[in-house]
Amino acid sequence: MRASIAGCSVAVLSAVLIVGSAPLVNANATSSWGYYSAYGKGYRNQAGAYVFYKGQADVSTYVGPQSGYSMPSGWMSARGRMFTESGALYCEGGNVYNGSTVSYPDSTRGSACTRYGSGFNFYSYGVTRSWTGSSYGNWYTYQSPMQTT
């Protein structure tokens, strides 16, 4: 009996340590989906701003096909960008392209941009790129609501 209680305590402690080490979302805000067309295909994009416990601010951008469309590998990318409350660009991630065919309702998540510290007001305003037949064009998301760490 004692061995099973000790084993149970170790399992519970392990679960607490694993869950305790993961950043938990304290608040999140996403923009409305934006819709656009390029090279005869319909796309949608969205900006997200997230606050994690311990004062971590994070932004991401998502791009995906509209209903009824599929995007071949490499046809779209997304890039997260973080702006301060005054409208200054604080940081941005890199373009992440879809590595395989993506069908609605799935999307590709752009590289995140992160800041640490409390009392920081920020929002997300992302960029997506889509194939136009000869090059890539840029389309911007709607701005996410303001977040505070």
Short mmCIF file of N, CA and C in Angstrom, two decimals:
data_model
loop_
_atom_site.label_atom_id
_atom_site.label_comp_id
_atom_site.label_asym_id
_atom_site.label_seq_id
_atom_site.Cartn_x
_atom_site.Cartn_y
_atom_site.Cartn_z
N MET A 1 0.83 -1.20 0.00
CA MET A 1 0.00 0.00 0.00
C MET A 1 0.86 1.25 0.00
N ARG A 2 1.89 1.24 0.81
CA ARG A 2 2.76 2.40 0.87
C ARG A 2 3.44 2.66 -0.47
N ALA A 3 3.85 1.63 -1.17
CA ALA A 3 4.53 1.79 -2.47
C ALA A 3 3.60 2.44 -3.48
N SER A 4 2.33 2.04 -3.47
CA SER A 4 1.41 2.63 -4.45
C SER A 4 1.13 4.09 -4.14
N ILE A 5 1.10 4.47 -2.89
CA ILE A 5 0.90 5.88 -2.53
C ILE A 5 2.12 6.69 -2.97
N ALA A 6 3.31 6.16 -2.73
CA ALA A 6 4.53 6.86 -3.14
C ALA A 6 4.56 7.00 -4.66
N GLY A 7 4.18 5.96 -5.37
CA GLY A 7 4.15 6.02 -6.83
C GLY A 7 3.16 7.04 -7.33
N CYS A 8 2.01 7.09 -6.64
CA CYS A 8 0.99 8.07 -7.01
C CYS A 8 1.49 9.48 -6.76
N SER A 9 2.20 9.71 -5.66
CA SER A 9 2.73 11.03 -5.35
C SER A 9 3.74 11.47 -6.39
N VAL A 10 4.58 10.54 -6.83
CA VAL A 10 5.57 10.86 -7.86
C VAL A 10 4.86 11.22 -9.16
N ALA A 11 3.82 10.47 -9.52
CA ALA A 11 3.09 10.74 -10.77
C ALA A 11 2.41 12.11 -10.71
N VAL A 12 1.78 12.43 -9.57
CA VAL A 12 1.11 13.72 -9.42
C VAL A 12 2.13 14.85 -9.44
N LEU A 13 3.25 14.67 -8.73
CA LEU A 13 4.29 15.69 -8.72
C LEU A 13 4.85 15.91 -10.12
N SER A 14 5.06 14.83 -10.87
CA SER A 14 5.57 14.94 -12.23
C SER A 14 4.59 15.70 -13.11
N ALA A 15 3.30 15.41 -12.97
CA ALA A 15 2.29 16.10 -13.77
C ALA A 15 2.27 17.59 -13.44
N VAL A 16 2.39 17.93 -12.15
CA VAL A 16 2.41 19.34 -11.74
C VAL A 16 3.63 20.05 -12.31
N LEU A 17 4.78 19.39 -12.28
CA LEU A 17 6.00 20.00 -12.80
C LEU A 17 5.91 20.20 -14.31
N ILE A 18 5.36 19.25 -15.03
CA ILE A 18 5.24 19.36 -16.48
C ILE A 18 4.27 20.48 -16.84
N VAL A 19 3.10 20.49 -16.22
CA VAL A 19 2.11 21.54 -16.50
C VAL A 19 2.62 22.89 -16.01
N GLY A 20 3.29 22.91 -14.86
CA GLY A 20 3.80 24.15 -14.29
C GLY A 20 4.86 24.81 -15.13
N SER A 21 5.58 24.04 -15.94
CA SER A 21 6.65 24.62 -16.73
C SER A 21 6.17 25.19 -18.07
N ALA A 22 4.96 24.84 -18.48
CA ALA A 22 4.43 25.33 -19.76
C ALA A 22 3.86 26.73 -19.57
N PRO A 23 4.11 27.66 -20.51
CA PRO A 23 3.52 29.00 -20.39
C PRO A 23 2.02 28.92 -20.61
N LEU A 24 1.27 29.46 -19.69
CA LEU A 24 -0.18 29.44 -19.78
C LEU A 24 -0.66 30.78 -20.30
N VAL A 25 -1.61 30.74 -21.22
CA VAL A 25 -2.14 31.98 -21.78
C VAL A 25 -3.01 32.66 -20.74
N ASN A 26 -2.69 33.90 -20.44
CA ASN A 26 -3.44 34.69 -19.49
C ASN A 26 -4.54 35.47 -20.20
N ALA A 27 -4.25 35.93 -21.41
CA ALA A 27 -5.23 36.68 -22.19
C ALA A 27 -4.86 36.58 -23.66
N ASN A 28 -5.84 36.63 -24.51
CA ASN A 28 -5.55 36.64 -25.94
C ASN A 28 -6.59 37.48 -26.67
N ALA A 29 -6.16 38.00 -27.79
CA ALA A 29 -7.05 38.82 -28.61
C ALA A 29 -6.68 38.59 -30.07
N THR A 30 -7.65 38.33 -30.88
CA THR A 30 -7.40 38.14 -32.31
C THR A 30 -8.21 39.16 -33.11
N SER A 31 -7.67 39.50 -34.26
CA SER A 31 -8.40 40.38 -35.17
C SER A 31 -9.51 39.58 -35.84
N SER A 32 -10.36 40.27 -36.54
CA SER A 32 -11.31 39.59 -37.42
C SER A 32 -10.52 38.95 -38.55
N TRP A 33 -11.09 37.92 -39.16
CA TRP A 33 -10.46 37.35 -40.36
C TRP A 33 -10.58 38.36 -41.49
N GLY A 34 -9.50 38.54 -42.23
CA GLY A 34 -9.52 39.35 -43.44
C GLY A 34 -9.56 38.41 -44.64
N TYR A 35 -10.17 38.83 -45.72
CA TYR A 35 -10.32 37.98 -46.91
C TYR A 35 -9.78 38.70 -48.14
N TYR A 36 -9.07 37.96 -48.98
CA TYR A 36 -8.54 38.53 -50.22
C TYR A 36 -8.35 37.43 -51.25
N SER A 37 -8.13 37.83 -52.49
CA SER A 37 -7.91 36.87 -53.58
C SER A 37 -6.58 37.16 -54.26
N ALA A 38 -5.92 36.10 -54.68
CA ALA A 38 -4.67 36.22 -55.44
C ALA A 38 -4.56 35.02 -56.37
N TYR A 39 -4.28 35.28 -57.63
CA TYR A 39 -4.08 34.25 -58.65
C TYR A 39 -5.25 33.27 -58.71
N GLY A 40 -6.47 33.80 -58.56
CA GLY A 40 -7.68 33.00 -58.67
C GLY A 40 -8.04 32.17 -57.46
N LYS A 41 -7.35 32.40 -56.34
CA LYS A 41 -7.64 31.64 -55.12
C LYS A 41 -8.01 32.59 -53.99
N GLY A 42 -8.90 32.12 -53.11
CA GLY A 42 -9.34 32.92 -51.99
C GLY A 42 -8.56 32.60 -50.72
N TYR A 43 -8.08 33.64 -50.07
CA TYR A 43 -7.29 33.51 -48.85
C TYR A 43 -7.99 34.22 -47.69
N ARG A 44 -7.56 33.90 -46.48
CA ARG A 44 -8.00 34.60 -45.28
C ARG A 44 -6.80 34.76 -44.37
N ASN A 45 -6.75 35.85 -43.60
CA ASN A 45 -5.65 36.05 -42.67
C ASN A 45 -6.15 36.66 -41.36
N GLN A 46 -5.34 36.52 -40.32
CA GLN A 46 -5.74 36.97 -38.99
C GLN A 46 -4.49 37.26 -38.14
N ALA A 47 -4.58 38.27 -37.30
CA ALA A 47 -3.51 38.61 -36.36
C ALA A 47 -3.93 38.20 -34.95
N GLY A 48 -2.98 37.72 -34.16
CA GLY A 48 -3.25 37.33 -32.78
C GLY A 48 -2.24 37.95 -31.83
N ALA A 49 -2.72 38.43 -30.68
CA ALA A 49 -1.86 38.98 -29.62
C ALA A 49 -2.16 38.22 -28.34
N TYR A 50 -1.11 37.74 -27.66
CA TYR A 50 -1.28 36.85 -26.51
C TYR A 50 -0.43 37.34 -25.34
N VAL A 51 -0.99 37.24 -24.14
CA VAL A 51 -0.25 37.54 -22.92
C VAL A 51 -0.17 36.25 -22.12
N PHE A 52 1.06 35.86 -21.79
CA PHE A 52 1.28 34.66 -20.99
C PHE A 52 1.62 35.09 -19.57
N TYR A 53 1.43 34.19 -18.63
CA TYR A 53 1.84 34.46 -17.26
C TYR A 53 3.33 34.75 -17.26
N LYS A 54 3.79 35.47 -16.26
CA LYS A 54 5.19 35.87 -16.12
C LYS A 54 5.55 37.01 -17.08
N GLY A 55 4.55 37.74 -17.59
CA GLY A 55 4.82 38.94 -18.37
C GLY A 55 5.36 38.71 -19.76
N GLN A 56 4.93 37.68 -20.41
CA GLN A 56 5.39 37.40 -21.78
C GLN A 56 4.33 37.84 -22.78
N ALA A 57 4.73 38.72 -23.72
CA ALA A 57 3.86 39.17 -24.80
C ALA A 57 4.27 38.43 -26.07
N ASP A 58 3.29 37.97 -26.83
CA ASP A 58 3.57 37.19 -28.03
C ASP A 58 2.56 37.56 -29.11
N VAL A 59 3.02 37.66 -30.36
CA VAL A 59 2.10 37.89 -31.47
C VAL A 59 2.33 36.83 -32.55
N SER A 60 1.29 36.51 -33.25
CA SER A 60 1.35 35.56 -34.36
C SER A 60 0.43 36.04 -35.47
N THR A 61 0.66 35.51 -36.66
CA THR A 61 -0.20 35.79 -37.80
C THR A 61 -0.56 34.47 -38.46
N TYR A 62 -1.79 34.37 -38.93
CA TYR A 62 -2.28 33.14 -39.56
C TYR A 62 -2.77 33.45 -40.97
N VAL A 63 -2.51 32.51 -41.88
CA VAL A 63 -3.02 32.63 -43.25
C VAL A 63 -3.52 31.26 -43.68
N GLY A 64 -4.63 31.25 -44.38
CA GLY A 64 -5.19 29.99 -44.85
C GLY A 64 -6.14 30.23 -46.00
N PRO A 65 -6.58 29.14 -46.61
CA PRO A 65 -7.53 29.28 -47.72
C PRO A 65 -8.94 29.57 -47.23
N GLN A 66 -9.70 30.26 -48.05
CA GLN A 66 -11.12 30.41 -47.78
C GLN A 66 -11.82 29.09 -48.05
N SER A 67 -13.05 28.97 -47.62
CA SER A 67 -13.84 27.76 -47.83
C SER A 67 -13.90 27.43 -49.33
N GLY A 68 -13.65 26.16 -49.65
CA GLY A 68 -13.69 25.71 -51.03
C GLY A 68 -12.35 25.75 -51.75
N TYR A 69 -11.30 26.22 -51.07
CA TYR A 69 -9.98 26.32 -51.68
C TYR A 69 -8.95 25.47 -50.94
N SER A 70 -7.91 25.09 -51.67
CA SER A 70 -6.72 24.45 -51.11
C SER A 70 -5.52 25.19 -51.68
N MET A 71 -4.48 25.35 -50.87
CA MET A 71 -3.28 26.05 -51.33
C MET A 71 -2.12 25.08 -51.44
N PRO A 72 -1.52 24.99 -52.63
CA PRO A 72 -0.35 24.12 -52.80
C PRO A 72 0.82 24.58 -51.93
N SER A 73 1.73 23.69 -51.68
CA SER A 73 2.93 23.99 -50.89
C SER A 73 3.65 25.23 -51.41
N GLY A 74 3.99 26.14 -50.49
CA GLY A 74 4.75 27.33 -50.84
C GLY A 74 3.96 28.49 -51.39
N TRP A 75 2.65 28.39 -51.45
CA TRP A 75 1.83 29.46 -52.04
C TRP A 75 1.48 30.58 -51.07
N MET A 76 1.72 30.40 -49.79
CA MET A 76 1.35 31.44 -48.83
C MET A 76 2.29 31.41 -47.64
N SER A 77 2.44 32.56 -47.00
CA SER A 77 3.25 32.65 -45.78
C SER A 77 2.64 33.68 -44.85
N ALA A 78 3.09 33.64 -43.60
CA ALA A 78 2.61 34.58 -42.58
C ALA A 78 3.80 35.03 -41.74
N ARG A 79 3.71 36.26 -41.23
CA ARG A 79 4.77 36.84 -40.40
C ARG A 79 4.13 37.65 -39.28
N GLY A 80 4.43 37.30 -38.03
CA GLY A 80 3.92 38.03 -36.88
C GLY A 80 4.67 39.34 -36.67
N ARG A 81 3.93 40.41 -36.36
CA ARG A 81 4.55 41.71 -36.07
C ARG A 81 3.90 42.32 -34.84
N MET A 82 4.73 42.81 -33.92
CA MET A 82 4.25 43.43 -32.68
C MET A 82 4.47 44.94 -32.74
N PHE A 83 3.42 45.69 -32.39
CA PHE A 83 3.48 47.14 -32.36
C PHE A 83 3.18 47.64 -30.96
N THR A 84 3.83 48.74 -30.56
CA THR A 84 3.56 49.38 -29.28
C THR A 84 2.27 50.18 -29.39
N GLU A 85 1.76 50.64 -28.27
CA GLU A 85 0.51 51.40 -28.29
C GLU A 85 0.64 52.70 -29.07
N SER A 86 1.85 53.20 -29.25
CA SER A 86 2.06 54.43 -30.03
C SER A 86 2.14 54.15 -31.53
N GLY A 87 2.10 52.85 -31.91
CA GLY A 87 2.13 52.50 -33.32
C GLY A 87 3.51 52.17 -33.86
N ALA A 88 4.53 52.14 -33.00
CA ALA A 88 5.89 51.82 -33.44
C ALA A 88 6.06 50.30 -33.54
N LEU A 89 6.73 49.86 -34.58
CA LEU A 89 7.03 48.44 -34.73
C LEU A 89 8.05 48.05 -33.67
N TYR A 90 7.71 47.09 -32.82
CA TYR A 90 8.62 46.64 -31.76
C TYR A 90 9.48 45.48 -32.25
N CYS A 91 8.86 44.49 -32.88
CA CYS A 91 9.60 43.34 -33.40
C CYS A 91 8.73 42.59 -34.41
N GLU A 92 9.39 41.75 -35.20
CA GLU A 92 8.64 40.91 -36.14
C GLU A 92 9.39 39.61 -36.34
N GLY A 93 8.63 38.57 -36.66
CA GLY A 93 9.21 37.28 -36.94
C GLY A 93 9.55 37.16 -38.42
N GLY A 94 9.89 35.96 -38.85
CA GLY A 94 10.19 35.72 -40.25
C GLY A 94 8.99 35.13 -40.97
N ASN A 95 9.04 35.12 -42.29
CA ASN A 95 7.96 34.52 -43.08
C ASN A 95 8.01 33.00 -42.94
N VAL A 96 6.87 32.41 -42.65
CA VAL A 96 6.75 30.95 -42.60
C VAL A 96 5.79 30.54 -43.71
N TYR A 97 6.30 29.78 -44.67
CA TYR A 97 5.51 29.32 -45.81
C TYR A 97 4.87 27.96 -45.51
N ASN A 98 3.74 27.70 -46.13
CA ASN A 98 3.12 26.39 -45.95
C ASN A 98 3.99 25.34 -46.65
N GLY A 99 4.36 24.31 -45.91
CA GLY A 99 5.24 23.28 -46.42
C GLY A 99 4.54 22.15 -47.14
N SER A 100 3.23 22.17 -47.08
CA SER A 100 2.43 21.16 -47.78
C SER A 100 1.09 21.80 -48.13
N THR A 101 0.27 21.07 -48.87
CA THR A 101 -1.04 21.60 -49.26
C THR A 101 -1.89 21.85 -48.01
N VAL A 102 -2.52 23.01 -47.98
CA VAL A 102 -3.38 23.39 -46.85
C VAL A 102 -4.79 23.59 -47.39
N SER A 103 -5.77 22.96 -46.75
CA SER A 103 -7.17 23.08 -47.13
C SER A 103 -7.96 23.74 -46.00
N TYR A 104 -9.03 24.43 -46.37
CA TYR A 104 -9.92 25.05 -45.39
C TYR A 104 -10.46 23.96 -44.45
N PRO A 105 -10.51 24.16 -43.15
CA PRO A 105 -10.33 25.40 -42.40
C PRO A 105 -8.92 25.56 -41.80
N ASP A 106 -7.94 24.75 -42.22
CA ASP A 106 -6.59 24.84 -41.66
C ASP A 106 -5.90 26.12 -42.10
N SER A 107 -4.85 26.48 -41.37
CA SER A 107 -4.08 27.67 -41.70
C SER A 107 -2.61 27.44 -41.35
N THR A 108 -1.78 28.34 -41.82
CA THR A 108 -0.35 28.33 -41.50
C THR A 108 -0.09 29.45 -40.51
N ARG A 109 0.66 29.14 -39.47
CA ARG A 109 0.99 30.13 -38.43
C ARG A 109 2.36 30.72 -38.72
N GLY A 110 2.43 32.04 -38.78
CA GLY A 110 3.70 32.71 -39.02
C GLY A 110 4.58 32.71 -37.80
N SER A 111 5.83 33.00 -38.00
CA SER A 111 6.80 33.07 -36.93
C SER A 111 6.37 34.09 -35.89
N ALA A 112 6.47 33.71 -34.63
CA ALA A 112 6.05 34.59 -33.54
C ALA A 112 7.13 35.60 -33.20
N CYS A 113 6.71 36.63 -32.55
CA CYS A 113 7.59 37.68 -32.04
C CYS A 113 7.24 37.83 -30.57
N THR A 114 8.25 37.89 -29.68
CA THR A 114 8.00 37.84 -28.24
C THR A 114 8.72 38.97 -27.51
N ARG A 115 8.10 39.46 -26.44
CA ARG A 115 8.70 40.44 -25.54
C ARG A 115 8.38 40.03 -24.11
N TYR A 116 9.34 40.26 -23.20
CA TYR A 116 9.15 39.94 -21.78
C TYR A 116 9.13 41.22 -20.96
N GLY A 117 8.30 41.25 -19.93
CA GLY A 117 8.21 42.39 -19.04
C GLY A 117 6.77 42.80 -18.81
N SER A 118 6.51 43.39 -17.66
CA SER A 118 5.14 43.78 -17.33
C SER A 118 4.88 45.24 -17.69
N GLY A 119 3.60 45.59 -17.81
CA GLY A 119 3.19 46.96 -18.10
C GLY A 119 3.42 47.39 -19.54
N PHE A 120 3.47 46.44 -20.46
CA PHE A 120 3.72 46.74 -21.87
C PHE A 120 2.41 46.63 -22.64
N ASN A 121 2.04 47.69 -23.36
CA ASN A 121 0.82 47.70 -24.17
C ASN A 121 1.21 47.45 -25.63
N PHE A 122 0.54 46.50 -26.26
CA PHE A 122 0.93 46.12 -27.61
C PHE A 122 -0.26 45.57 -28.38
N TYR A 123 -0.09 45.48 -29.70
CA TYR A 123 -1.08 44.82 -30.54
C TYR A 123 -0.36 44.13 -31.69
N SER A 124 -1.08 43.27 -32.38
CA SER A 124 -0.56 42.52 -33.50
C SER A 124 -1.15 43.07 -34.80
N TYR A 125 -0.30 43.19 -35.80
CA TYR A 125 -0.73 43.64 -37.13
C TYR A 125 0.18 42.92 -38.12
N GLY A 126 -0.29 41.79 -38.62
CA GLY A 126 0.57 40.89 -39.37
C GLY A 126 0.58 41.10 -40.87
N VAL A 127 1.52 40.42 -41.49
CA VAL A 127 1.67 40.43 -42.95
C VAL A 127 1.59 39.00 -43.46
N THR A 128 0.81 38.81 -44.51
CA THR A 128 0.79 37.52 -45.19
C THR A 128 1.23 37.73 -46.64
N ARG A 129 1.81 36.69 -47.21
CA ARG A 129 2.27 36.74 -48.60
C ARG A 129 1.60 35.61 -49.36
N SER A 130 1.18 35.89 -50.57
CA SER A 130 0.52 34.88 -51.40
C SER A 130 1.06 34.96 -52.82
N TRP A 131 1.08 33.81 -53.46
CA TRP A 131 1.58 33.70 -54.83
C TRP A 131 0.62 34.39 -55.78
N THR A 132 1.16 35.25 -56.67
CA THR A 132 0.33 35.99 -57.62
C THR A 132 0.48 35.49 -59.05
N GLY A 133 1.24 34.43 -59.24
CA GLY A 133 1.45 33.88 -60.57
C GLY A 133 2.86 34.10 -61.09
N SER A 134 3.51 35.19 -60.62
CA SER A 134 4.89 35.45 -61.03
C SER A 134 5.77 35.88 -59.86
N SER A 135 5.16 36.25 -58.76
CA SER A 135 5.89 36.67 -57.55
C SER A 135 4.92 36.60 -56.37
N TYR A 136 5.38 37.06 -55.22
CA TYR A 136 4.53 37.09 -54.03
C TYR A 136 4.07 38.51 -53.76
N GLY A 137 2.79 38.65 -53.42
CA GLY A 137 2.24 39.94 -53.01
C GLY A 137 2.02 39.94 -51.50
N ASN A 138 2.01 41.11 -50.89
CA ASN A 138 1.77 41.25 -49.45
C ASN A 138 0.33 41.67 -49.18
N TRP A 139 -0.27 41.06 -48.18
CA TRP A 139 -1.60 41.44 -47.69
C TRP A 139 -1.51 41.56 -46.18
N TYR A 140 -2.09 42.61 -45.64
CA TYR A 140 -2.01 42.88 -44.21
C TYR A 140 -3.29 42.43 -43.50
N THR A 141 -3.11 41.96 -42.28
CA THR A 141 -4.26 41.56 -41.46
C THR A 141 -4.95 42.80 -40.91
N TYR A 142 -6.10 42.60 -40.32
CA TYR A 142 -6.67 43.63 -39.47
C TYR A 142 -5.84 43.68 -38.19
N GLN A 143 -5.88 44.79 -37.53
CA GLN A 143 -5.16 44.96 -36.28
C GLN A 143 -5.89 44.24 -35.15
N SER A 144 -5.14 43.55 -34.30
CA SER A 144 -5.75 42.91 -33.12
C SER A 144 -6.10 43.97 -32.08
N PRO A 145 -6.98 43.65 -31.14
CA PRO A 145 -7.20 44.55 -30.00
C PRO A 145 -5.91 44.70 -29.17
N MET A 146 -5.79 45.81 -28.47
CA MET A 146 -4.64 46.09 -27.60
C MET A 146 -4.59 45.09 -26.45
N GLN A 147 -3.40 44.69 -26.07
CA GLN A 147 -3.16 43.80 -24.94
C GLN A 147 -2.15 44.46 -24.00
N THR A 148 -2.18 44.08 -22.72
CA THR A 148 -1.23 44.60 -21.73
C THR A 148 -0.65 43.45 -20.92
N THR A 149 0.69 43.47 -20.77
CA THR A 149 1.34 42.42 -19.97
C THR A 149 1.26 42.76 -18.50
#
